[in-house]
PDB file of C-alpha atoms and ligand atoms in Angstrom:
ATOM      1  CA  MET A1104      10.793  -5.895  15.308  1.00 46.00           C
ATOM      2  CA  ASP A1105      11.719  -9.486  13.417  1.00 47.00           C
ATOM      3  CA  THR A1106       8.378 -10.961  14.819  1.00 68.00           C
ATOM      4  CA  ALA A1107       4.653 -12.281  14.098  1.00 89.00           C
ATOM      5  CA  PRO A1108       2.692  -8.895  12.684  1.00 96.00           C
ATOM      6  CA  THR A1109       1.750  -6.559  15.507  1.00 98.00           C
ATOM      7  CA  LEU A1110      -1.931  -5.630  15.724  1.00 97.00           C
ATOM      8  CA  LYS A1111      -2.500  -2.009  16.885  1.00 98.00           C
ATOM      9  CA  ILE A1112      -5.961  -0.924  17.454  1.00 97.00           C
ATOM     10  CA  ALA A1113      -7.483   2.448  17.057  1.00 97.00           C
ATOM     11  CA  PRO A1114     -10.869   3.209  19.588  1.00 94.00           C
ATOM     12  CA  ASN A1115     -12.323   5.014  16.059  1.00 93.00           C
ATOM     13  CA  ASN A1116     -12.153   6.610  13.454  1.00 92.00           C
ATOM     14  CA  ALA A1117      -9.680   9.645  14.253  1.00 94.00           C
ATOM     15  CA  ALA A1118      -8.005   7.567  16.511  1.00 97.00           C
ATOM     16  CA  PHE A1119      -7.064   5.207  13.585  1.00 98.00           C
ATOM     17  CA  HIS A1120      -5.673   7.719  11.360  1.00 98.00           C
ATOM     18  CA  THR A1121      -3.378   9.774  14.348  1.00 98.00           C
ATOM     19  CA  LEU A1122      -1.868   5.845  14.941  1.00 98.00           C
ATOM     20  CA  ALA A1123      -1.447   5.370  11.451  1.00 98.00           C
ATOM     21  CA  ALA A1124       0.494   8.650  10.824  1.00 98.00           C
ATOM     22  CA  ASP A1125       2.658   7.630  13.884  1.00 98.00           C
ATOM     23  CA  ILE A1126       3.533   4.720  12.910  1.00 98.00           C
ATOM     24  CA  PHE A1127       4.411   5.355   9.393  1.00 98.00           C
ATOM     25  CA  MET A1128       6.435   8.306  10.671  1.00 98.00           C
ATOM     26  CA  GLY A1129       8.510   5.897  12.860  1.00 98.00           C
ATOM     27  CA  ALA A1130       9.023   3.550  10.323  1.00 98.00           C
ATOM     28  CA  LEU A1131      10.563   6.600   8.281  1.00 98.00           C
ATOM     29  CA  ASP A1132      12.802   7.718  11.009  1.00 97.00           C
ATOM     30  CA  ARG A1133      14.042   4.141  11.556  1.00 97.00           C
ATOM     31  CA  MET A1134      14.778   3.970   7.635  1.00 97.00           C
ATOM     32  CA  GLN A1135      16.407   7.596   7.388  1.00 95.00           C
ATOM     33  CA  ASP A1136      19.794   6.469   8.992  1.00 90.00           C
ATOM     34  CA  ARG A1137      20.198   3.489   6.767  1.00 90.00           C
ATOM     35  CA  ALA A1138      19.102   5.910   3.421  1.00 94.00           C
ATOM     36  CA  ALA A1139      21.509   8.847   5.131  1.00 92.00           C
ATOM     37  CA  ALA A1140      24.525   6.476   5.159  1.00 92.00           C
ATOM     38  CA  LYS A1141      23.491   5.658   1.479  1.00 91.00           C
ATOM     39  CA  ASN A1142      23.236   9.020   0.719  1.00 92.00           C
ATOM     40  CA  GLY A1143      20.202   7.383  -1.144  1.00 95.00           C
ATOM     41  CA  PRO A1144      15.991   7.230  -0.828  1.00 97.00           C
ATOM     42  CA  ILE A1145      13.580   5.979   1.378  1.00 98.00           C
ATOM     43  CA  ARG A1146      11.310   3.749  -1.022  1.00 98.00           C
ATOM     44  CA  VAL A1147       7.857   3.334   0.016  1.00 98.00           C
ATOM     45  CA  VAL A1148       4.908   1.843  -1.420  1.00 98.00           C
ATOM     46  CA  LEU A1149       1.852   3.791  -0.822  1.00 98.00           C
ATOM     47  CA  PRO A1150      -1.391   2.340  -1.639  1.00 98.00           C
ATOM     48  CA  THR A1151      -5.064   4.236  -2.740  1.00 98.00           C
ATOM     49  CA  GLY A1152      -8.482   3.400  -1.852  1.00 97.00           C
ATOM     50  CA  SER A1153     -10.437   4.871   0.821  1.00 97.00           C
ATOM     51  CA  THR A1154      -8.853   3.373   3.851  1.00 98.00           C
ATOM     52  CA  PRO A1155      -5.226   5.509   3.501  1.00 98.00           C
ATOM     53  CA  LEU A1156      -6.786   8.816   2.753  1.00 98.00           C
ATOM     54  CA  GLY A1157      -7.404  10.046   6.634  1.00 98.00           C
ATOM     55  CA  LEU A1158      -3.552   8.843   6.983  1.00 98.00           C
ATOM     56  CA  TYR A1159      -2.464  10.897   3.905  1.00 98.00           C
ATOM     57  CA  ARG A1160      -4.577  14.099   5.503  1.00 98.00           C
ATOM     58  CA  GLU A1161      -2.865  13.017   8.787  1.00 98.00           C
ATOM     59  CA  LEU A1162       0.588  13.357   7.413  1.00 98.00           C
ATOM     60  CA  ILE A1163      -0.064  16.664   5.262  1.00 98.00           C
ATOM     61  CA  ALA A1164      -1.633  18.224   8.408  1.00 98.00           C
ATOM     62  CA  HIS A1165       1.066  17.409  10.901  1.00 98.00           C
ATOM     63  CA  HIS A1166       3.974  15.844   9.677  1.00 98.00           C
ATOM     64  CA  ALA A1167       4.576  18.055   6.548  1.00 98.00           C
ATOM     65  CA  HIS A1168       7.497  20.039   8.661  1.00 98.00           C
ATOM     66  CA  ARG A1169       9.429  16.608   8.625  1.00 98.00           C
ATOM     67  CA  ARG A1170      11.503  17.831   5.450  1.00 97.00           C
ATOM     68  CA  ASP A1171      14.295  15.495   6.506  1.00 96.00           C
ATOM     69  CA  LEU A1172      12.265  12.689   5.908  1.00 97.00           C
ATOM     70  CA  TRP A1173      10.219  13.762   2.885  1.00 98.00           C
ATOM     71  CA  ASP A1174      13.181  15.018   1.268  1.00 97.00           C
ATOM     72  CA  ARG A1175      14.507  11.492   0.762  1.00 97.00           C
ATOM     73  CA  PHE A1176      11.278  10.124   0.711  1.00 98.00           C
ATOM     74  CA  HIS A1177      10.861   8.213  -3.084  1.00 98.00           C
ATOM     75  CA  TYR A1178       7.246   6.816  -3.811  1.00 98.00           C
ATOM     76  CA  VAL A1179       7.213   3.414  -5.526  1.00 98.00           C
ATOM     77  CA  ALA A1180       3.682   2.452  -6.995  1.00 98.00           C
ATOM     78  CA  LEU A1181       2.144  -0.520  -5.792  1.00 98.00           C
ATOM     79  CA  ASP A1182      -0.401  -0.776  -8.463  1.00 98.00           C
ATOM     80  CA  ASP A1183      -2.248   0.955 -11.052  1.00 98.00           C
ATOM     81  CA  TYR A1184      -4.481   0.595 -14.010  1.00 98.00           C
ATOM     82  CA  ALA A1185      -3.573  -0.270 -17.567  1.00 98.00           C
ATOM     83  CA  GLY A1186      -3.913   1.253 -20.752  1.00 97.00           C
ATOM     84  CA  LEU A1187      -5.185   4.572 -19.823  1.00 98.00           C
ATOM     85  CA  ALA A1188      -3.359   8.107 -21.233  1.00 98.00           C
ATOM     86  CA  PRO A1189      -0.898   9.535 -18.333  1.00 97.00           C
ATOM     87  CA  ASP A1190      -3.046  12.019 -17.287  1.00 97.00           C
ATOM     88  CA  ASP A1191      -6.394  10.136 -16.408  1.00 98.00           C
ATOM     89  CA  ARG A1192      -7.475  11.083 -13.439  1.00 97.00           C
ATOM     90  CA  ARG A1193      -8.461   7.301 -12.517  1.00 98.00           C
ATOM     91  CA  LEU A1194      -4.479   6.743 -12.665  1.00 98.00           C
ATOM     92  CA  PHE A1195      -3.522   5.545  -8.991  1.00 98.00           C
ATOM     93  CA  SER A1196      -0.283   7.614  -9.496  1.00 98.00           C
ATOM     94  CA  ASN A1197      -2.597  10.667 -10.182  1.00 98.00           C
ATOM     95  CA  TRP A1198      -4.891   9.882  -7.578  1.00 98.00           C
ATOM     96  CA  LEU A1199      -1.795   9.815  -5.037  1.00 98.00           C
ATOM     97  CA  ASP A1200      -0.301  12.744  -6.672  1.00 98.00           C
ATOM     98  CA  ARG A1201      -3.649  15.178  -5.283  1.00 98.00           C
ATOM     99  CA  ASP A1202      -4.000  13.238  -2.542  1.00 98.00           C
ATOM    100  CA  ILE A1203      -0.253  13.316  -0.765  1.00 98.00           C
ATOM    101  CA  LEU A1204       2.775  13.619  -3.086  1.00 98.00           C
ATOM    102  CA  LYS A1205       1.857  17.073  -4.806  1.00 98.00           C
ATOM    103  CA  PRO A1206       0.862  18.239  -1.268  1.00 98.00           C
ATOM    104  CA  LEU A1207       4.054  17.195   0.807  1.00 98.00           C
ATOM    105  CA  SER A1208       6.182  18.751  -2.426  1.00 98.00           C
ATOM    106  CA  ILE A1209       7.448  15.145  -3.784  1.00 98.00           C
ATOM    107  CA  PRO A1210       8.892  15.804  -7.153  1.00 97.00           C
ATOM    108  CA  SER A1211       8.587  13.604  -9.825  1.00 96.00           C
ATOM    109  CA  SER A1212      12.040  12.337 -10.171  1.00 97.00           C
ATOM    110  CA  HIS A1213      11.162  10.756  -6.479  1.00 98.00           C
ATOM    111  CA  ARG A1214       8.442   8.621  -8.111  1.00 97.00           C
ATOM    112  CA  THR A1215       8.702   5.036  -9.934  1.00 97.00           C
ATOM    113  CA  ILE A1216       5.368   4.838 -11.201  1.00 98.00           C
ATOM    114  CA  PHE A1217       3.533   2.233 -14.051  1.00 98.00           C
ATOM    115  CA  ASN A1218       3.509   3.614 -17.306  1.00 98.00           C
ATOM    116  CA  SER A1219      -0.223   2.884 -17.721  1.00 98.00           C
ATOM    117  CA  ALA A1220       0.259   3.217 -21.718  1.00 97.00           C
ATOM    118  CA  ALA A1221       3.215   1.319 -22.122  1.00 97.00           C
ATOM    119  CA  PRO A1222       2.913  -0.561 -25.676  1.00 97.00           C
ATOM    120  CA  SER A1223       4.593  -3.452 -24.257  1.00 98.00           C
ATOM    121  CA  PRO A1224       3.271  -4.524 -20.493  1.00 97.00           C
ATOM    122  CA  SER A1225       6.058  -7.502 -20.054  1.00 98.00           C
ATOM    123  CA  ALA A1226       8.484  -5.021 -20.552  1.00 98.00           C
ATOM    124  CA  GLU A1227       6.932  -2.343 -18.523  1.00 98.00           C
ATOM    125  CA  CYS A1228       6.496  -5.103 -15.682  1.00 98.00           C
ATOM    126  CA  ALA A1229      10.306  -6.579 -16.380  1.00 98.00           C
ATOM    127  CA  ARG A1230      11.169  -2.485 -15.690  1.00 98.00           C
ATOM    128  CA  MET A1231      10.048  -2.154 -12.402  1.00 98.00           C
ATOM    129  CA  ASP A1232      11.089  -5.678 -11.193  1.00 98.00           C
ATOM    130  CA  ALA A1233      14.438  -4.830 -12.508  1.00 97.00           C
ATOM    131  CA  LEU A1234      14.257  -1.576 -10.136  1.00 96.00           C
ATOM    132  CA  LEU A1235      13.069  -3.577  -7.274  1.00 97.00           C
ATOM    133  CA  ASP A1236      15.185  -6.145  -7.842  1.00 96.00           C
ATOM    134  CA  GLU A1237      18.345  -3.550  -7.246  1.00 94.00           C
ATOM    135  CA  SER A1238      16.751  -1.186  -4.390  1.00 92.00           C
ATOM    136  CA  GLY A1239      14.076  -3.132  -2.605  1.00 95.00           C
ATOM    137  CA  ILE A1240      11.299  -1.724  -0.820  1.00 98.00           C
ATOM    138  CA  ASP A1241      11.906  -0.074   2.843  1.00 98.00           C
ATOM    139  CA  ILE A1242       8.212   0.664   3.938  1.00 98.00           C
ATOM    140  CA  ALA A1243       5.076  -0.689   1.872  1.00 98.00           C
ATOM    141  CA  VAL A1244       1.695   0.577   3.445  1.00 99.00           C
ATOM    142  CA  LEU A1245      -0.660  -1.925   1.802  1.00 98.00           C
ATOM    143  CA  GLY A1246      -4.635  -2.179   2.299  1.00 98.00           C
ATOM    144  CA  LEU A1247      -6.464  -5.451   2.730  1.00 98.00           C
ATOM    145  CA  GLY A1248      -9.185  -6.125   0.003  1.00 96.00           C
ATOM    146  CA  THR A1249     -12.400  -7.945   1.055  1.00 95.00           C
ATOM    147  CA  ASN A1250     -11.361 -10.578  -1.192  1.00 95.00           C
ATOM    148  CA  GLY A1251      -7.893 -10.799   0.436  1.00 97.00           C
ATOM    149  CA  HIS A1252      -6.030  -9.297  -2.116  1.00 97.00           C
ATOM    150  CA  ILE A1253      -2.898  -6.830  -1.475  1.00 98.00           C
ATOM    151  CA  GLY A1254      -2.150  -4.823  -4.315  1.00 98.00           C
ATOM    152  CA  PHE A1255      -3.869  -6.662  -7.158  1.00 97.00           C
ATOM    153  CA  ASN A1256      -2.399  -9.728  -5.826  1.00 97.00           C
ATOM    154  CA  GLU A1257      -5.697 -11.278  -6.230  1.00 95.00           C
ATOM    155  CA  PRO A1258      -6.953 -14.769  -4.840  1.00 96.00           C
ATOM    156  CA  GLY A1259      -4.394 -17.673  -6.164  1.00 97.00           C
ATOM    157  CA  SER A1260      -1.151 -15.245  -6.381  1.00 97.00           C
ATOM    158  CA  ALA A1261       1.764 -16.509  -5.916  1.00 98.00           C
ATOM    159  CA  PHE A1262       3.811 -15.715  -2.833  1.00 98.00           C
ATOM    160  CA  ASP A1263       7.118 -15.708  -4.979  1.00 98.00           C
ATOM    161  CA  ALA A1264       4.860 -13.488  -7.999  1.00 98.00           C
ATOM    162  CA  GLN A1265       6.347 -10.800  -9.802  1.00 98.00           C
ATOM    163  CA  THR A1266       5.021  -7.579 -11.476  1.00 98.00           C
ATOM    164  CA  ARG A1267       2.597  -8.207 -13.801  1.00 98.00           C
ATOM    165  CA  LEU A1268      -0.778  -7.461 -15.909  1.00 98.00           C
ATOM    166  CA  ILE A1269      -4.077  -8.700 -14.237  1.00 97.00           C
ATOM    167  CA  HIS A1270      -7.528  -8.851 -14.761  1.00 96.00           C
ATOM    168  CA  LEU A1271      -9.511  -7.338 -12.026  1.00 95.00           C
ATOM    169  CA  SER A1272     -11.632 -10.060 -10.126  1.00 92.00           C
ATOM    170  CA  ALA A1273     -15.410  -9.294  -9.929  1.00 94.00           C
ATOM    171  CA  ASP A1274     -14.941  -8.186  -6.062  1.00 92.00           C
ATOM    172  CA  SER A1275     -12.007  -5.628  -7.293  1.00 93.00           C
ATOM    173  CA  LEU A1276     -14.015  -4.506  -9.844  1.00 96.00           C
ATOM    174  CA  ALA A1277     -16.822  -3.904  -7.191  1.00 95.00           C
ATOM    175  CA  ALA A1278     -14.599  -2.332  -5.384  1.00 95.00           C
ATOM    176  CA  ASN A1279     -13.233  -0.100  -7.437  1.00 97.00           C
ATOM    177  CA  ALA A1280     -16.716   1.178  -9.039  1.00 97.00           C
ATOM    178  CA  ALA A1281     -17.119   2.822  -5.304  1.00 95.00           C
ATOM    179  CA  TYR A1282     -14.163   5.276  -6.427  1.00 96.00           C
ATOM    180  CA  TRP A1283     -15.239   6.189 -10.266  1.00 96.00           C
ATOM    181  CA  GLY A1284     -18.839   6.635 -10.103  1.00 95.00           C
ATOM    182  CA  GLY A1285     -19.799   2.677 -10.979  1.00 97.00           C
ATOM    183  CA  ILE A1286     -18.082  -0.123 -12.402  1.00 97.00           C
ATOM    184  CA  ASP A1287     -18.442   1.120 -16.240  1.00 96.00           C
ATOM    185  CA  HIS A1288     -15.797   3.619 -15.457  1.00 97.00           C
ATOM    186  CA  VAL A1289     -13.810   1.151 -13.749  1.00 97.00           C
ATOM    187  CA  PRO A1290     -10.489  -0.209 -16.256  1.00 98.00           C
ATOM    188  CA  HIS A1291     -10.435  -4.138 -16.548  1.00 97.00           C
ATOM    189  CA  THR A1292      -6.680  -4.533 -16.304  1.00 98.00           C
ATOM    190  CA  ALA A1293      -3.932  -3.534 -13.798  1.00 98.00           C
ATOM    191  CA  TYR A1294      -0.570  -3.798 -13.184  1.00 98.00           C
ATOM    192  CA  THR A1295       0.793  -4.942  -9.528  1.00 98.00           C
ATOM    193  CA  LEU A1296       3.563  -5.697  -7.756  1.00 98.00           C
ATOM    194  CA  GLY A1297       3.875  -9.384  -6.929  1.00 98.00           C
ATOM    195  CA  LEU A1298       3.832 -10.359  -3.514  1.00 98.00           C
ATOM    196  CA  GLY A1299       7.457 -11.855  -4.138  1.00 98.00           C
ATOM    197  CA  HIS A1300       8.663  -8.162  -3.743  1.00 98.00           C
ATOM    198  CA  ILE A1301       6.277  -7.040  -1.648  1.00 98.00           C
ATOM    199  CA  MET A1302       6.895  -9.342   1.142  1.00 98.00           C
ATOM    200  CA  GLN A1303      10.575  -8.424   0.871  1.00 98.00           C
ATOM    201  CA  ALA A1304       9.687  -5.006   2.685  1.00 98.00           C
ATOM    202  CA  ARG A1305      11.847  -3.926   5.509  1.00 97.00           C
ATOM    203  CA  GLU A1306       8.616  -2.970   7.406  1.00 98.00           C
ATOM    204  CA  THR A1307       4.879  -3.224   6.401  1.00 98.00           C
ATOM    205  CA  ILE A1308       2.216  -1.591   7.397  1.00 98.00           C
ATOM    206  CA  LEU A1309      -1.353  -2.924   6.880  1.00 98.00           C
ATOM    207  CA  LEU A1310      -4.461  -0.416   7.096  1.00 98.00           C
ATOM    208  CA  VAL A1311      -7.869  -2.138   8.000  1.00 98.00           C
ATOM    209  CA  GLN A1312     -10.711  -0.246   8.582  1.00 97.00           C
ATOM    210  CA  GLY A1313     -14.505  -0.501   9.149  1.00 96.00           C
ATOM    211  CA  SER A1314     -16.935  -3.777  10.013  1.00 96.00           C
ATOM    212  CA  HIS A1315     -16.992  -5.348   5.973  1.00 95.00           C
ATOM    213  CA  LYS A1316     -13.357  -5.703   6.557  1.00 97.00           C
ATOM    214  CA  ALA A1317     -14.310  -7.999  10.008  1.00 97.00           C
ATOM    215  CA  ASP A1318     -14.336 -11.142   8.142  1.00 97.00           C
ATOM    216  CA  ILE A1319     -11.613 -10.999   5.728  1.00 97.00           C
ATOM    217  CA  LEU A1320      -9.163  -9.681   8.663  1.00 98.00           C
ATOM    218  CA  HIS A1321     -10.069 -12.690  10.588  1.00 97.00           C
ATOM    219  CA  ARG A1322      -9.413 -15.154   8.055  1.00 97.00           C
ATOM    220  CA  MET A1323      -6.124 -13.169   7.462  1.00 98.00           C
ATOM    221  CA  LEU A1324      -4.966 -13.979  10.883  1.00 97.00           C
ATOM    222  CA  HIS A1325      -6.342 -17.516  11.317  1.00 96.00           C
ATOM    223  CA  ASP A1326      -7.040 -19.341   8.243  1.00 97.00           C
ATOM    224  CA  PRO A1327      -3.794 -21.533   7.416  1.00 97.00           C
ATOM    225  CA  ILE A1328      -1.550 -19.434   5.033  1.00 98.00           C
ATOM    226  CA  SER A1329      -2.250 -20.013   1.519  1.00 98.00           C
ATOM    227  CA  THR A1330      -2.168 -18.064  -1.716  1.00 98.00           C
ATOM    228  CA  ALA A1331      -6.127 -18.687  -1.833  1.00 98.00           C
ATOM    229  CA  LEU A1332      -5.644 -15.712   0.759  1.00 98.00           C
ATOM    230  CA  PRO A1333      -3.159 -13.661  -0.422  1.00 98.00           C
ATOM    231  CA  ALA A1334      -2.613 -11.548   3.129  1.00 98.00           C
ATOM    232  CA  THR A1335      -2.107 -14.369   4.815  1.00 98.00           C
ATOM    233  CA  ALA A1336       1.304 -13.820   3.508  1.00 98.00           C
ATOM    234  CA  LEU A1337       2.016 -11.032   5.900  1.00 98.00           C
ATOM    235  CA  ARG A1338       2.191 -13.982   8.479  1.00 98.00           C
ATOM    236  CA  ARG A1339       5.335 -15.129   6.619  1.00 97.00           C
ATOM    237  CA  MET A1340       6.911 -11.003   6.506  1.00 98.00           C
ATOM    238  CA  ARG A1341       9.168  -9.348   8.925  1.00 96.00           C
ATOM    239  CA  ASN A1342       8.755  -6.405  10.554  1.00 97.00           C
ATOM    240  CA  VAL A1343       4.594  -6.099  10.224  1.00 98.00           C
ATOM    241  CA  THR A1344       2.037  -3.965  12.282  1.00 98.00           C
ATOM    242  CA  ILE A1345      -1.280  -4.149  11.285  1.00 98.00           C
ATOM    243  CA  ILE A1346      -3.481  -1.166  12.305  1.00 98.00           C
ATOM    244  CA  ALA A1347      -7.123  -1.860  12.327  1.00 98.00           C
ATOM    245  CA  ASP A1348     -10.149   0.222  13.843  1.00 97.00           C
ATOM    246  CA  GLN A1349     -12.319  -1.283  16.608  1.00 96.00           C
ATOM    247  CA  ALA A1350     -15.080  -2.186  13.652  1.00 95.00           C
ATOM    248  CA  ALA A1351     -12.642  -4.339  11.603  1.00 97.00           C
ATOM    249  CA  ILE A1352     -11.677  -6.090  14.841  1.00 92.00           C
ATOM    250  CA  SER A1353     -14.325  -6.483  17.530  1.00 77.00           C
ATOM    251  CA  ALA A1354     -15.869  -9.739  15.073  1.00 59.00           C
ATOM    252  CA  ALA A1355     -11.922 -10.603  14.194  1.00 54.00           C
ATOM    253  CA  GLU A1356     -10.611 -10.575  17.441  1.00 58.00           C
ATOM    254  CA  PRO A1357     -12.778 -11.072  20.502  1.00 53.00           C
ATOM    255  CA  SER A1358      -9.688 -10.231  22.940  1.00 49.00           C
ATOM    256  CA  PRO A1359      -7.691  -7.710  21.075  1.00 44.00           C
ATOM    257  CA  GLN A1360      -4.212  -6.966  22.523  1.00 47.00           C
ATOM    258  CA  THR A1361      -3.389  -2.651  22.266  1.00 43.00           C
TER     259      THR A1361
HETATM  260  C1  LIG B1790      -5.449   0.122  -4.076  1.00 96.26           C
HETATM  261  C2  LIG B1790      -4.726  -1.321  -3.022  1.00 96.26           C
HETATM  262  C3  LIG B1790      -5.926  -2.255  -2.748  1.00 96.26           C
HETATM  263  C4  LIG B1790      -6.599  -1.579  -1.800  1.00 96.26           C
HETATM  264  C5  LIG B1790      -7.454  -2.517  -1.015  1.00 96.26           C
HETATM  265  C6  LIG B1790      -8.555  -2.005  -0.150  1.00 96.26           C
HETATM  266  O1  LIG B1790      -3.767   0.810  -4.681  1.00 96.26           O
HETATM  267  O2  LIG B1790      -3.599  -1.627  -3.284  1.00 96.26           O
HETATM  268  O3  LIG B1790      -5.531  -3.474  -2.720  1.00 96.26           O
HETATM  269  O4  LIG B1790      -5.802  -1.360  -0.374  1.00 96.26           O
HETATM  270  O5  LIG B1790      -8.611  -3.033  -2.238  1.00 96.26           O
HETATM  271  O6  LIG B1790      -9.489  -0.717  -0.929  1.00 96.26           O
HETATM  272  P1  LIG B1790     -10.133  -0.002   0.424  1.00 96.26           P
HETATM  273  O7  LIG B1790      -9.214   1.185   1.062  1.00 96.26           O
HETATM  274  O8  LIG B1790     -10.732   1.249  -0.720  1.00 96.26           O
HETATM  275  O9  LIG B1790     -10.934  -0.571   1.551  1.00 96.26           O
END
């Protein structure tokens, strides 16, 4: 499936999560043979945020028995706050530990995460890039920021950007405030994988839910491809599936294809 993004639309909240889980498990299945042939892992980038939580619950409830896949599963961090202690509950790696990795018994040896407290951020970024240069990303699951960001690739991020430390935009600070009970609790700097590596993912699943995402989804699908709207990069990528709910799509696409 090497084509323009495929758009899948879920009529309601429950269907959104089931559809996301089915599509994600299909992608894992497709990567399984390749990984098994090399006796290697399936490297998967996962987002935090509100949108993927239902997917994670669905995977734990209905797909945990697929040990053949989970035993090969290797989590690669998409982004994370910088400057926090390893046990800080706000770290995205700890959030994902709580909400998906531990419930699915993914061992810590199957995780590539940022060292938030690394003394040299540039060395930390170089370490991630070296790993990604070597192995690449098999599956990237992504969310869409209301400002069009992907990971923390904020508007203006180059499509060949590498892993780096960024300052959260005002939009992202406000959006992240919802996770931690107020903007005062949101760190101002974060690591993010660059679009350069994300765009090379073998398969990508973008999750978009809610009427507050309708405008940015419409722009992502129809505006000129530009670094001003980082999510338009997905239109240059291979094997992209966008899963949207009706609320996100109705304003965006008058005649949706399912
Ligand atoms: C988080 C991340 C972000 C979110 C995006 C959407 O790891 O990469 O790009 O995916 O901000 O967040 P929600 O799902 O909370 O709307």
